[in-house]
Coordinates of C-alpha atoms in Angstrom, one line a residue:
Chain X
M1 CA 11.4 36.0 11.8
A2 CA 11.1 37.1 15.4
R3 CA 8.7 40.0 14.9
H4 CA 6.3 37.7 13.1
L5 CA 6.2 35.1 15.8
A6 CA 3.2 36.3 17.7
R7 CA 0.6 35.4 15.2
P8 CA 2.1 32.2 13.8
R9 CA 2.5 30.8 17.2
S10 CA -1.2 31.0 17.9
A11 CA -2.3 29.7 14.5
G12 CA 0.0 26.7 14.3
P13 CA -1.8 24.5 16.8
L14 CA -5.1 25.2 15.0
F15 CA -3.8 23.8 11.8
V16 CA -2.4 20.7 13.6
A17 CA -5.4 20.2 15.9
P18 CA -7.9 18.4 13.6
F19 CA -5.4 15.8 12.6
M20 CA -4.1 15.3 16.1
V21 CA -7.6 14.9 17.6
L22 CA -8.4 12.2 15.2
F23 CA -5.0 10.7 15.7
L24 CA -5.6 10.4 19.4
L25 CA -9.1 9.0 19.0
L26 CA -8.3 6.6 16.2
F27 CA -4.8 5.6 16.9
L28 CA -4.0 5.9 20.5
A29 CA -7.4 5.2 22.0
P30 CA -7.8 1.8 20.2
L31 CA -4.2 0.8 21.2
G32 CA -4.9 1.8 24.8
Y33 CA -8.2 0.0 24.8
A34 CA -6.6 -3.2 23.4
A35 CA -3.8 -2.9 26.0
Y36 CA -6.4 -2.8 28.7
L37 CA -8.4 -5.7 27.2
S38 CA -5.3 -7.9 26.8
L39 CA -4.9 -8.0 30.6
F40 CA -8.2 -9.8 31.1
Q41 CA -9.5 -13.3 30.5
E42 CA -13.0 -14.6 29.9
K43 CA -13.6 -17.4 32.3
L44 CA -16.4 -20.0 32.1
V45 CA -17.2 -19.4 35.7
G46 CA -17.1 -15.9 37.1
G47 CA -17.0 -13.9 33.9
T48 CA -14.1 -11.6 32.9
S49 CA -11.3 -11.4 35.4
F50 CA -7.9 -9.6 35.5
V51 CA -5.0 -11.9 34.7
G52 CA -2.1 -9.4 34.3
L53 CA 0.3 -10.6 31.6
D54 CA -1.0 -14.1 31.4
N55 CA -2.3 -13.7 27.8
Y56 CA 1.2 -12.6 26.7
L57 CA 2.8 -15.5 28.4
T58 CA 0.4 -17.9 26.7
A59 CA 1.1 -16.2 23.4
I60 CA 4.9 -16.5 23.7
K61 CA 4.5 -20.2 24.3
D62 CA 1.7 -20.7 21.7
P63 CA 3.1 -23.0 19.0
Q64 CA 0.6 -21.9 16.4
L65 CA 1.6 -18.2 16.8
R66 CA 5.3 -19.2 16.7
E67 CA 4.7 -21.2 13.4
G68 CA 2.9 -18.2 11.9
V69 CA 5.7 -15.8 12.9
V70 CA 8.4 -18.1 11.6
R71 CA 6.5 -18.5 8.3
V72 CA 6.2 -14.7 7.7
A73 CA 9.8 -14.2 8.7
T74 CA 10.8 -16.8 6.1
F75 CA 8.6 -15.1 3.6
F76 CA 10.2 -11.7 4.5
V77 CA 13.8 -13.0 4.1
I78 CA 13.1 -14.4 0.7
Q79 CA 10.5 -12.2 -0.9
V80 CA 11.7 -8.7 0.2
P81 CA 15.3 -8.9 -1.2
V82 CA 14.0 -10.2 -4.5
M83 CA 11.4 -7.5 -4.7
L84 CA 13.6 -4.6 -3.8
L85 CA 16.5 -5.8 -6.0
L86 CA 14.1 -6.0 -9.0
A87 CA 12.7 -2.6 -8.1
L88 CA 16.2 -1.2 -7.9
L89 CA 17.3 -2.7 -11.2
F90 CA 14.1 -1.3 -12.9
A91 CA 14.6 2.1 -11.4
L92 CA 18.2 2.3 -12.5
A93 CA 17.3 1.1 -16.0
L94 CA 14.6 3.8 -16.3
D95 CA 16.9 6.4 -15.0
S96 CA 19.8 5.5 -17.3
G97 CA 18.1 7.1 -20.3
L98 CA 18.9 4.1 -22.4
L99 CA 15.4 2.8 -22.7
R100 CA 12.9 3.3 -25.5
L101 CA 9.3 3.5 -24.4
S102 CA 10.4 4.3 -20.9
R103 CA 7.1 6.0 -19.9
V104 CA 5.0 3.1 -21.0
I105 CA 7.3 0.6 -19.2
R106 CA 7.4 2.7 -16.0
L107 CA 3.6 3.0 -15.9
G108 CA 3.1 -0.6 -16.9
I109 CA 5.3 -2.0 -14.1
F110 CA 3.5 0.3 -11.6
V111 CA 0.0 -0.6 -12.6
P112 CA -0.4 -3.7 -10.4
Y113 CA -0.1 -1.5 -7.4
A114 CA -3.5 0.0 -8.3
V115 CA -5.0 -3.5 -8.5
P116 CA -6.7 -4.5 -5.2
S117 CA -4.9 -7.3 -3.5
V118 CA -8.2 -9.2 -3.5
V119 CA -8.4 -9.0 -7.3
A120 CA -4.7 -9.8 -7.6
T121 CA -5.1 -12.9 -5.5
L122 CA -8.2 -14.1 -7.2
M123 CA -6.4 -13.6 -10.5
W124 CA -3.3 -15.4 -9.6
G125 CA -5.3 -18.1 -7.8
Y126 CA -7.0 -18.8 -11.1
L127 CA -3.7 -18.6 -13.1
Y128 CA -2.1 -21.1 -10.6
G129 CA -5.1 -23.5 -11.1
P130 CA -3.8 -27.1 -11.5
D131 CA -6.6 -28.1 -13.9
F132 CA -7.6 -25.1 -16.1
G133 CA -5.1 -22.4 -15.3
P134 CA -3.1 -21.3 -18.4
F135 CA 0.2 -22.7 -16.9
A136 CA -1.4 -26.1 -16.4
Q137 CA -2.9 -25.9 -19.9
L138 CA 0.4 -25.0 -21.5
S139 CA 2.2 -27.8 -19.7
D140 CA -0.5 -30.2 -20.7
K141 CA 0.0 -29.2 -24.4
L142 CA 3.7 -29.8 -24.1
S143 CA 3.0 -33.1 -22.3
L144 CA 4.8 -31.9 -19.2
P145 CA 3.5 -32.3 -15.6
A146 CA 1.5 -29.4 -14.4
P147 CA 3.3 -27.1 -11.9
H148 CA 2.1 -27.5 -8.4
F149 CA 1.7 -23.8 -7.4
L150 CA -1.0 -24.5 -4.8
T151 CA 0.6 -27.3 -2.9
D152 CA 2.1 -27.1 0.5
S153 CA 5.7 -26.9 -0.6
W154 CA 5.1 -24.3 -3.3
M155 CA 2.6 -22.1 -1.4
L156 CA 5.0 -19.7 0.2
G157 CA 6.7 -19.1 -3.2
S158 CA 3.3 -18.6 -4.9
L159 CA 2.3 -16.1 -2.2
A160 CA 5.7 -14.4 -2.6
N161 CA 5.1 -14.1 -6.4
I162 CA 1.7 -12.4 -5.8
V163 CA 3.1 -9.9 -3.4
T164 CA 6.1 -9.2 -5.6
W165 CA 3.8 -8.7 -8.6
E166 CA 1.8 -6.2 -6.5
F167 CA 4.6 -4.1 -5.1
V168 CA 7.7 -4.1 -7.3
G169 CA 6.3 -1.1 -9.2
Y170 CA 5.5 0.9 -6.1
N171 CA 9.0 0.5 -4.8
M172 CA 10.4 1.1 -8.2
I173 CA 8.6 4.5 -8.3
I174 CA 9.9 5.6 -4.9
L175 CA 13.5 4.7 -5.9
Y176 CA 13.1 6.2 -9.4
A177 CA 11.7 9.5 -7.8
A178 CA 14.8 9.6 -5.6
L179 CA 17.1 9.1 -8.6
R180 CA 15.5 12.0 -10.4
T181 CA 16.5 14.3 -7.5
I182 CA 20.2 13.8 -8.1
P183 CA 21.5 16.9 -9.7
Q184 CA 22.8 16.5 -13.2
D185 CA 26.1 18.3 -12.4
L186 CA 27.2 15.3 -10.3
Y187 CA 27.1 13.1 -13.4
E188 CA 28.9 15.6 -15.5
A189 CA 31.7 16.0 -13.0
A190 CA 32.0 12.2 -12.6
A191 CA 32.1 11.8 -16.4
L192 CA 34.8 14.4 -16.7
D193 CA 36.8 12.4 -14.1
G194 CA 36.4 9.3 -16.4
A195 CA 33.7 7.4 -14.6
G196 CA 31.6 5.0 -16.7
A197 CA 27.9 4.3 -16.4
W198 CA 28.5 1.4 -13.8
R199 CA 30.9 3.5 -11.8
I200 CA 28.3 6.3 -11.7
A201 CA 25.5 3.9 -10.6
W202 CA 27.7 2.4 -7.9
S203 CA 29.4 5.5 -6.5
I204 CA 26.7 8.2 -7.0
K205 CA 23.3 6.7 -7.5
L206 CA 23.4 3.9 -4.9
P207 CA 24.6 6.1 -2.0
A208 CA 22.0 8.7 -2.9
L209 CA 19.3 6.1 -2.8
R210 CA 20.0 5.0 0.7
P211 CA 17.1 7.0 2.4
A212 CA 14.7 5.8 -0.2
L213 CA 15.8 2.2 0.1
T214 CA 15.4 2.5 3.9
L215 CA 11.9 3.7 3.4
T216 CA 11.0 0.9 1.0
L217 CA 12.6 -1.6 3.4
L218 CA 10.6 -0.2 6.3
F219 CA 7.3 -0.5 4.4
S220 CA 8.3 -4.1 3.4
V221 CA 8.8 -5.1 7.0
I222 CA 5.4 -3.7 8.0
G223 CA 3.8 -5.3 5.0
S224 CA 5.3 -8.8 5.3
F225 CA 4.7 -9.3 8.9
Q226 CA 1.1 -8.4 8.7
L227 CA 0.5 -10.6 5.6
F228 CA -3.2 -11.4 5.6
N229 CA -5.2 -10.8 2.4
E230 CA -3.5 -13.1 0.1
P231 CA -3.3 -16.2 2.3
N232 CA -6.9 -15.5 3.6
L233 CA -8.2 -15.6 0.0
L234 CA -6.2 -18.6 -1.2
M235 CA -7.2 -20.4 2.0
K236 CA -10.7 -20.7 0.4
I237 CA -9.3 -22.5 -2.6
V238 CA -6.9 -24.8 -0.8
P239 CA -8.1 -25.0 2.9
D240 CA -5.9 -28.1 3.5
V241 CA -2.7 -26.2 2.5
I242 CA -3.4 -22.9 4.3
D243 CA -4.9 -23.2 7.8
S244 CA -6.3 -20.4 9.9
A245 CA -3.0 -19.8 11.6
Y246 CA -0.9 -19.8 8.5
T247 CA 0.4 -16.2 9.2
A248 CA 0.5 -14.5 12.5
N249 CA -2.1 -12.0 11.4
L250 CA -4.4 -14.6 10.1
Y251 CA -4.2 -16.2 13.5
A252 CA -5.0 -13.0 15.3
Y253 CA -8.0 -12.5 13.1
T254 CA -9.2 -16.1 13.6
L255 CA -8.8 -15.7 17.4
A256 CA -10.9 -12.5 17.4
F257 CA -13.6 -13.4 15.0
T258 CA -14.0 -17.1 14.8
S259 CA -13.1 -18.4 18.2
Q260 CA -14.2 -15.2 20.0
Q261 CA -11.1 -15.0 22.2
I262 CA -11.1 -11.2 22.1
N263 CA -8.7 -10.7 25.0
Y264 CA -6.2 -13.2 23.7
A265 CA -6.5 -11.7 20.2
A266 CA -5.7 -8.3 21.6
A267 CA -2.5 -9.6 23.2
V268 CA -1.5 -11.4 20.0
S269 CA -2.0 -8.4 17.8
F270 CA -0.1 -6.3 20.4
L271 CA 2.9 -8.7 20.3
L272 CA 2.8 -8.7 16.5
G273 CA 2.8 -4.9 16.4
L274 CA 5.7 -4.8 18.9
L275 CA 7.7 -7.3 16.8
I276 CA 7.2 -5.1 13.7
V277 CA 8.2 -1.9 15.6
I278 CA 11.4 -3.7 16.9
I279 CA 12.4 -5.0 13.5
S280 CA 11.7 -1.6 11.9
Y281 CA 13.8 0.2 14.5
A282 CA 16.6 -2.3 14.0
F283 CA 16.7 -1.6 10.3
L284 CA 16.5 2.2 10.8
L285 CA 19.4 2.1 13.3
T286 CA 21.5 0.0 11.0
A287 CA 20.8 2.2 8.1
N288 CA 21.7 5.3 10.0
R289 CA 24.9 3.9 11.5
R290 CA 26.1 3.0 8.0
R291 CA 25.4 6.4 6.7
P292 CA 28.6 8.4 6.5
A293 CA 28.5 11.5 8.7
Chain V
M1 CA 12.2 8.9 16.7
T2 CA 14.8 11.3 15.5
T3 CA 16.2 8.4 13.6
T4 CA 13.6 8.7 10.8
T5 CA 14.2 12.4 10.2
P6 CA 17.9 12.8 9.7
S7 CA 18.1 15.9 7.6
A8 CA 21.7 16.8 7.6
T9 CA 22.9 13.9 5.5
A10 CA 19.8 13.6 3.5
V11 CA 19.2 14.1 -0.2
V12 CA 18.0 17.7 0.0
R13 CA 16.8 19.3 -3.2
T14 CA 14.5 22.2 -3.7
T15 CA 11.3 21.6 -5.5
D16 CA 12.5 24.0 -8.2
Q17 CA 15.5 21.8 -9.1
V18 CA 13.2 18.8 -9.5
R19 CA 10.6 20.7 -11.5
K20 CA 13.2 22.1 -13.8
A21 CA 14.5 18.6 -14.7
P22 CA 13.2 18.0 -18.2
K23 CA 11.6 14.7 -19.1
E24 CA 14.6 13.3 -21.0
R25 CA 17.4 15.0 -19.2
R26 CA 19.4 11.8 -19.1
G27 CA 19.5 11.7 -22.9
G28 CA 22.7 13.7 -23.0
Q29 CA 24.3 11.5 -20.4
A30 CA 24.0 8.4 -22.4
G31 CA 23.5 9.8 -25.9
R32 CA 22.0 6.6 -27.3
R33 CA 19.3 4.0 -26.7
S34 CA 19.9 0.4 -25.8
T35 CA 17.9 -2.2 -27.7
P36 CA 18.9 -5.2 -25.5
L37 CA 18.0 -3.3 -22.3
T38 CA 14.7 -2.2 -23.9
I39 CA 13.9 -5.8 -24.8
A40 CA 14.8 -7.0 -21.3
M41 CA 12.5 -4.4 -19.8
L42 CA 9.7 -5.3 -22.1
A43 CA 10.0 -8.9 -21.0
A44 CA 9.7 -7.7 -17.4
L45 CA 6.7 -5.6 -18.4
A46 CA 5.0 -8.7 -19.9
Y47 CA 5.2 -10.4 -16.5
F48 CA 3.3 -7.4 -14.9
L49 CA 0.7 -7.1 -17.7
L50 CA 0.0 -10.7 -18.5
P51 CA -2.3 -11.3 -15.5
L52 CA -4.2 -8.2 -16.4
L53 CA -4.4 -9.3 -20.0
W54 CA -5.8 -12.6 -18.7
L55 CA -8.4 -10.7 -16.7
L56 CA -9.5 -8.7 -19.7
I57 CA -9.8 -11.8 -21.9
A58 CA -11.4 -13.9 -19.1
S59 CA -14.1 -11.2 -18.6
T60 CA -15.4 -12.0 -22.1
K61 CA -16.0 -15.6 -21.3
S62 CA -18.9 -17.7 -19.8
T63 CA -18.0 -19.7 -16.7
R64 CA -18.0 -22.8 -19.0
D65 CA -15.5 -21.2 -21.4
L66 CA -13.4 -20.0 -18.5
I67 CA -12.7 -23.6 -17.7
N68 CA -12.7 -25.2 -21.1
S69 CA -10.9 -22.7 -23.4
F70 CA -7.2 -21.6 -23.3
G71 CA -6.7 -18.9 -20.7
L72 CA -4.7 -16.4 -22.7
W73 CA -6.9 -16.3 -25.7
F74 CA -10.6 -15.4 -26.5
S75 CA -13.2 -18.2 -26.7
D76 CA -15.4 -18.7 -29.8
T77 CA -18.3 -17.0 -28.1
P78 CA -17.2 -13.8 -26.5
Q79 CA -19.9 -12.3 -24.2
L80 CA -18.4 -9.3 -22.4
L81 CA -21.7 -7.3 -22.5
T82 CA -23.7 -10.3 -21.2
N83 CA -21.1 -10.7 -18.3
I84 CA -21.3 -7.0 -17.5
R85 CA -25.1 -7.0 -17.4
D86 CA -25.1 -10.2 -15.3
T87 CA -22.6 -8.7 -12.9
F88 CA -24.8 -5.6 -12.4
T89 CA -28.1 -7.6 -12.1
Q90 CA -26.9 -10.4 -9.8
D91 CA -28.6 -10.3 -6.3
D92 CA -30.7 -7.2 -7.1
G93 CA -27.8 -5.2 -8.4
V94 CA -25.7 -5.5 -5.2
F95 CA -22.5 -5.0 -7.3
L96 CA -23.5 -1.4 -8.1
H97 CA -24.0 -0.9 -4.3
W98 CA -20.5 -2.2 -3.7
L99 CA -19.1 0.1 -6.4
L100 CA -20.9 3.1 -5.0
N101 CA -19.9 2.2 -1.4
T102 CA -16.3 1.9 -2.5
L103 CA -16.5 5.2 -4.3
L104 CA -18.0 6.9 -1.2
Y105 CA -15.5 5.3 1.3
A106 CA -12.5 5.9 -0.8
G107 CA -13.5 9.4 -2.0
V108 CA -14.4 10.8 1.4
S109 CA -11.4 9.2 3.1
A110 CA -8.9 10.4 0.4
V111 CA -10.1 14.0 0.4
G112 CA -10.4 14.1 4.2
A113 CA -7.0 12.6 4.8
A114 CA -5.3 14.8 2.2
V115 CA -6.8 18.0 3.7
L116 CA -6.1 17.0 7.3
A117 CA -2.5 16.0 6.4
A118 CA -2.0 19.2 4.4
A119 CA -3.2 21.4 7.2
A120 CA -1.2 19.6 9.9
G121 CA 1.9 19.2 7.7
Y122 CA 1.8 23.0 7.0
G123 CA 1.3 23.6 10.7
F124 CA 4.2 21.5 11.7
A125 CA 6.5 22.8 9.0
K126 CA 5.8 26.6 9.2
F127 CA 4.9 27.3 12.8
R128 CA 6.9 27.0 16.0
F129 CA 4.8 26.1 19.0
R130 CA 5.2 24.1 22.2
G131 CA 5.1 20.4 21.6
N132 CA 5.6 20.7 17.8
G133 CA 8.5 18.3 17.6
A134 CA 7.1 15.8 20.2
A135 CA 3.7 15.6 18.5
F136 CA 5.2 15.1 15.1
N137 CA 7.5 12.4 16.3
L138 CA 4.6 10.7 18.0
V139 CA 2.7 10.5 14.7
L140 CA 5.8 9.4 12.8
G141 CA 6.2 6.5 15.2
A142 CA 2.7 5.5 14.4
V143 CA 3.8 4.8 10.8
M144 CA 5.3 1.6 12.2
V145 CA 2.2 0.4 13.9
P146 CA 0.9 -2.1 11.4
A147 CA -2.6 -1.4 10.1
T148 CA -3.9 -4.8 11.0
A149 CA -2.5 -4.7 14.5
L150 CA -4.5 -1.6 14.9
A151 CA -7.6 -2.9 13.1
I152 CA -8.7 -5.4 15.7
P153 CA -8.4 -2.9 18.6
T154 CA -10.3 -0.4 16.5
Y155 CA -13.0 -2.9 15.9
L156 CA -13.3 -3.6 19.6
L157 CA -13.5 0.1 20.4
F158 CA -16.0 0.8 17.6
A159 CA -18.1 -2.1 18.7
K160 CA -18.3 -0.5 22.1
V161 CA -19.5 2.8 20.8
G162 CA -21.8 1.4 18.1
L163 CA -19.9 2.4 15.0
V164 CA -19.5 -1.2 13.7
N165 CA -21.5 -1.9 10.6
T166 CA -21.7 1.7 9.5
P167 CA -19.8 3.6 6.8
W168 CA -18.0 5.5 9.5
A169 CA -16.2 2.3 10.6
I170 CA -14.4 2.4 7.3
I171 CA -14.1 6.2 6.7
L172 CA -12.9 7.3 10.2
P173 CA -9.8 5.1 10.5
S174 CA -8.8 6.0 6.9
L175 CA -8.8 9.8 7.6
V176 CA -5.6 9.6 9.6
S177 CA -2.6 9.0 7.5
P178 CA 0.7 9.4 9.3
F179 CA 2.7 8.8 6.1
G180 CA 0.5 11.5 4.5
L181 CA 1.4 13.9 7.3
Y182 CA 5.1 13.2 7.0
L183 CA 5.0 13.7 3.2
M184 CA 3.0 17.0 3.5
R185 CA 5.4 18.4 6.2
V186 CA 8.5 17.7 4.1
Y187 CA 6.7 19.0 1.1
A188 CA 5.4 22.2 2.8
Q189 CA 8.9 23.0 4.1
D190 CA 10.1 23.5 0.5
A191 CA 7.1 24.4 -1.5
V192 CA 5.8 27.2 0.8
P193 CA 8.3 30.1 0.9
D194 CA 8.3 32.0 4.1
S195 CA 8.5 35.3 2.1
I196 CA 5.1 34.7 0.6
L197 CA 3.6 34.0 4.0
E198 CA 5.1 37.2 5.4
A199 CA 4.0 39.3 2.5
A200 CA 0.4 38.0 2.9
R201 CA 0.5 38.7 6.6
M202 CA 1.8 42.2 5.9
D203 CA -1.2 42.7 3.6
G204 CA -3.4 41.8 6.5
A205 CA -4.6 38.4 5.4
G206 CA -5.8 36.0 8.1
E207 CA -4.0 32.7 8.7
F208 CA -6.9 30.6 7.4
R209 CA -7.3 32.8 4.3
I210 CA -3.6 32.4 3.7
F211 CA -3.9 28.6 4.0
F212 CA -6.9 28.2 1.7
Q213 CA -6.0 30.8 -0.9
I214 CA -2.3 30.5 -1.1
V215 CA -0.8 27.5 0.7
L216 CA -3.2 24.8 -0.6
R217 CA -2.4 25.8 -4.2
L218 CA 1.4 25.6 -3.5
L219 CA 0.9 22.2 -1.9
A220 CA -1.1 20.8 -4.9
P221 CA 1.3 18.1 -6.1
G222 CA 1.9 16.9 -2.6
L223 CA -1.8 17.0 -2.0
V224 CA -2.6 14.9 -5.1
T225 CA 0.1 12.4 -4.0
V226 CA -1.5 11.9 -0.6
L227 CA -5.0 11.9 -2.1
L228 CA -4.1 9.3 -4.6
F229 CA -2.3 7.0 -2.3
T230 CA -5.0 7.2 0.4
L231 CA -7.6 6.6 -2.4
V232 CA -5.7 3.4 -3.4
A233 CA -5.3 2.3 0.2
T234 CA -9.0 2.7 1.0
W235 CA -10.2 1.5 -2.4
N236 CA -8.2 -1.7 -2.0
N237 CA -8.7 -2.1 1.7
Y238 CA -10.0 -5.6 2.5
F239 CA -9.1 -6.3 6.1
L240 CA -10.8 -3.4 7.8
P241 CA -14.2 -3.7 6.0
L242 CA -14.0 -7.4 6.4
I243 CA -14.0 -7.1 10.2
M244 CA -16.2 -4.0 10.5
L245 CA -19.1 -4.8 8.2
N246 CA -21.5 -7.8 8.0
D247 CA -24.3 -6.2 6.0
P248 CA -23.6 -7.0 2.2
D249 CA -25.3 -3.7 1.3
L250 CA -22.5 -1.9 3.0
Y251 CA -19.6 -3.9 1.5
P252 CA -17.0 -2.3 -0.6
I253 CA -16.0 -4.1 -3.8
T254 CA -13.1 -6.0 -2.3
V255 CA -15.2 -7.8 0.4
G256 CA -18.1 -8.2 -2.0
L257 CA -16.0 -9.9 -4.6
S258 CA -14.4 -12.2 -2.1
S259 CA -17.9 -13.2 -0.9
W260 CA -18.8 -14.0 -4.5
A261 CA -15.5 -15.9 -5.0
A262 CA -16.4 -18.0 -2.0
Q263 CA -19.8 -18.8 -3.5
A264 CA -18.2 -19.7 -6.8
Q265 CA -15.9 -22.0 -4.9
N266 CA -18.7 -23.7 -3.1
G267 CA -20.7 -24.3 -6.3
G268 CA -18.6 -27.3 -7.2
A269 CA -15.2 -25.6 -7.8
G270 CA -17.0 -23.0 -9.9
A271 CA -17.9 -25.6 -12.6
S272 CA -21.6 -25.8 -12.0
S273 CA -22.5 -22.2 -11.0
D274 CA -22.2 -19.1 -13.1
M275 CA -20.5 -17.1 -10.3
L276 CA -17.0 -17.5 -11.6
A277 CA -17.7 -15.3 -14.7
L278 CA -19.2 -12.7 -12.4
V279 CA -16.2 -12.7 -10.1
V280 CA -13.9 -12.2 -13.0
T281 CA -15.9 -9.5 -14.7
G282 CA -16.5 -7.7 -11.4
S283 CA -12.7 -7.8 -10.8
M284 CA -12.0 -6.3 -14.2
I285 CA -14.5 -3.5 -13.6
S286 CA -13.1 -2.7 -10.2
V287 CA -9.6 -2.3 -11.5
I288 CA -10.4 0.3 -14.1
P289 CA -11.1 3.5 -12.1
L290 CA -7.8 3.5 -10.2
V291 CA -5.7 2.7 -13.2
V292 CA -7.4 5.6 -15.0
A293 CA -6.8 7.9 -12.0
F294 CA -3.1 7.0 -11.9
V295 CA -2.6 7.5 -15.6
L296 CA -4.5 10.9 -15.7
L297 CA -2.8 12.3 -12.6
Q298 CA 0.6 10.8 -13.3
R299 CA 2.4 14.1 -13.6
Y300 CA 1.2 15.4 -10.3
W301 CA 1.8 12.4 -8.1
Q302 CA 5.2 11.6 -9.5
S303 CA 6.5 15.1 -8.8
G304 CA 4.8 14.9 -5.4
L305 CA 6.7 11.7 -4.6
A306 CA 9.9 13.0 -6.0
T307 CA 10.0 16.1 -3.9
G308 CA 8.3 14.9 -0.7
G309 CA 8.4 11.1 -0.5
V310 CA 12.1 10.4 -0.8
K311 CA 13.7 13.0 1.4
Q312 CA 14.2 11.9 5.0

């Protein structure tokens, strides 16, 4: 390697530069600008003035923000395990070689990922409909009371169903791809030692899936805590169930674009980002600690 | 940030091993097919496909029939072609605008993001230079910055420099894909053998010629994966265009459809206006291109994910 170092060393930064320049301009600059803005406040008298960390203190005490965060945390705790467990079961079933039509099934479960969340939400919103949605129509035919998908007590579950529908296939594909990289010899060796299908799944497949599971969990943390599209669209159907602070992200959006509180919105989205980074790190550290050396 | 790149204990396979794995290599392991399991999976499949079946059926109905006929079967007077025509002629053909806008934003973003990520991933994987590790870890940390926490600051900055309400407001932020970079670096590590690079250098090829003529070809499956996933992310993006654009002629499909859906809602819960049928038909049309892309490119993106996406 050593004698080839001269040229590669000079070319490397050139390959990396275009990406890094855009990264600085489009990632770090906005964050820096928002950090700057979050330290100011628009006053009725005297215009904009520096207030230090006041916006952050207000945000921490803000009951609407707290409610939104608690709501997405609840959503996360319920929806993500269900989604990842389903994705894991599907991936294991596909990988077992026991399925007929496995290619069709794999692609079919994945397809919702390609559907825009706007379309998914409009679709489910219609299916949930209490008057002419198919579920309501069916219950009517069977003389049963229509399910209340769009009421206050069902809403979080209904949202969870939409998100699960959208992302099970995506997570399944990541896990399935990881399973496919396990070398065949391991199974043969295990089979020779007398291990059955369940034993192989438990002792070989699951440990090998750990990095991929960590990855899907990480994406789920990021996705859940910035929940926006689905509640924002359903809000238009049932405004009395979903208010403009239903999720933390919806609240940040409302602050910035409806009530024009730019500085406060910057502080809120900063806090939200910080929360996500902390939770993600916590998961990564736990995952790494449990991993055998 | 070293926590996200533990390599010693990771599942490390070479691309060759994965590529050699035949389609049904598990056949021998089990030796038989299970009917109960197949039936269970088909039941699961029904859950994922039923809403799409509904969408397909619904797009053949008038707004009246949407409300009055049973949701999961066709009405007596199917009118798919009428719906498609109405969708494209409503508001002086604004839907076609949205479709083309989406195509433009998603196409440019996806190609740009894939090429940028490929070049940078290759640079990080195959060259040693000062700051290599630090720069890469900085980008990797950015994976965790949620898109929407970034979107509001980006809007504020773009408003300052006059980029709001232009196509650039959508394309520029989509060009930087930290996950894409991560994937390409892992992928390049395996898929580009040092020996080929050295041989090409011996023959006197310049670094850029090596990249465009040899490396890009070797990176193809990874490239397709990043391309496709950025394409989906931009095609389906709603939050960013929602805050960046207020001219309906610039909307992508997602924001356009949601504005139509809001109109359908205001027109007496959709009962009195014809908008509902347009929203449904427009939704159906918007789903088709991505599904086709995924099906056609299946082989590439799945091997890209298998070799790049799951190794940490």
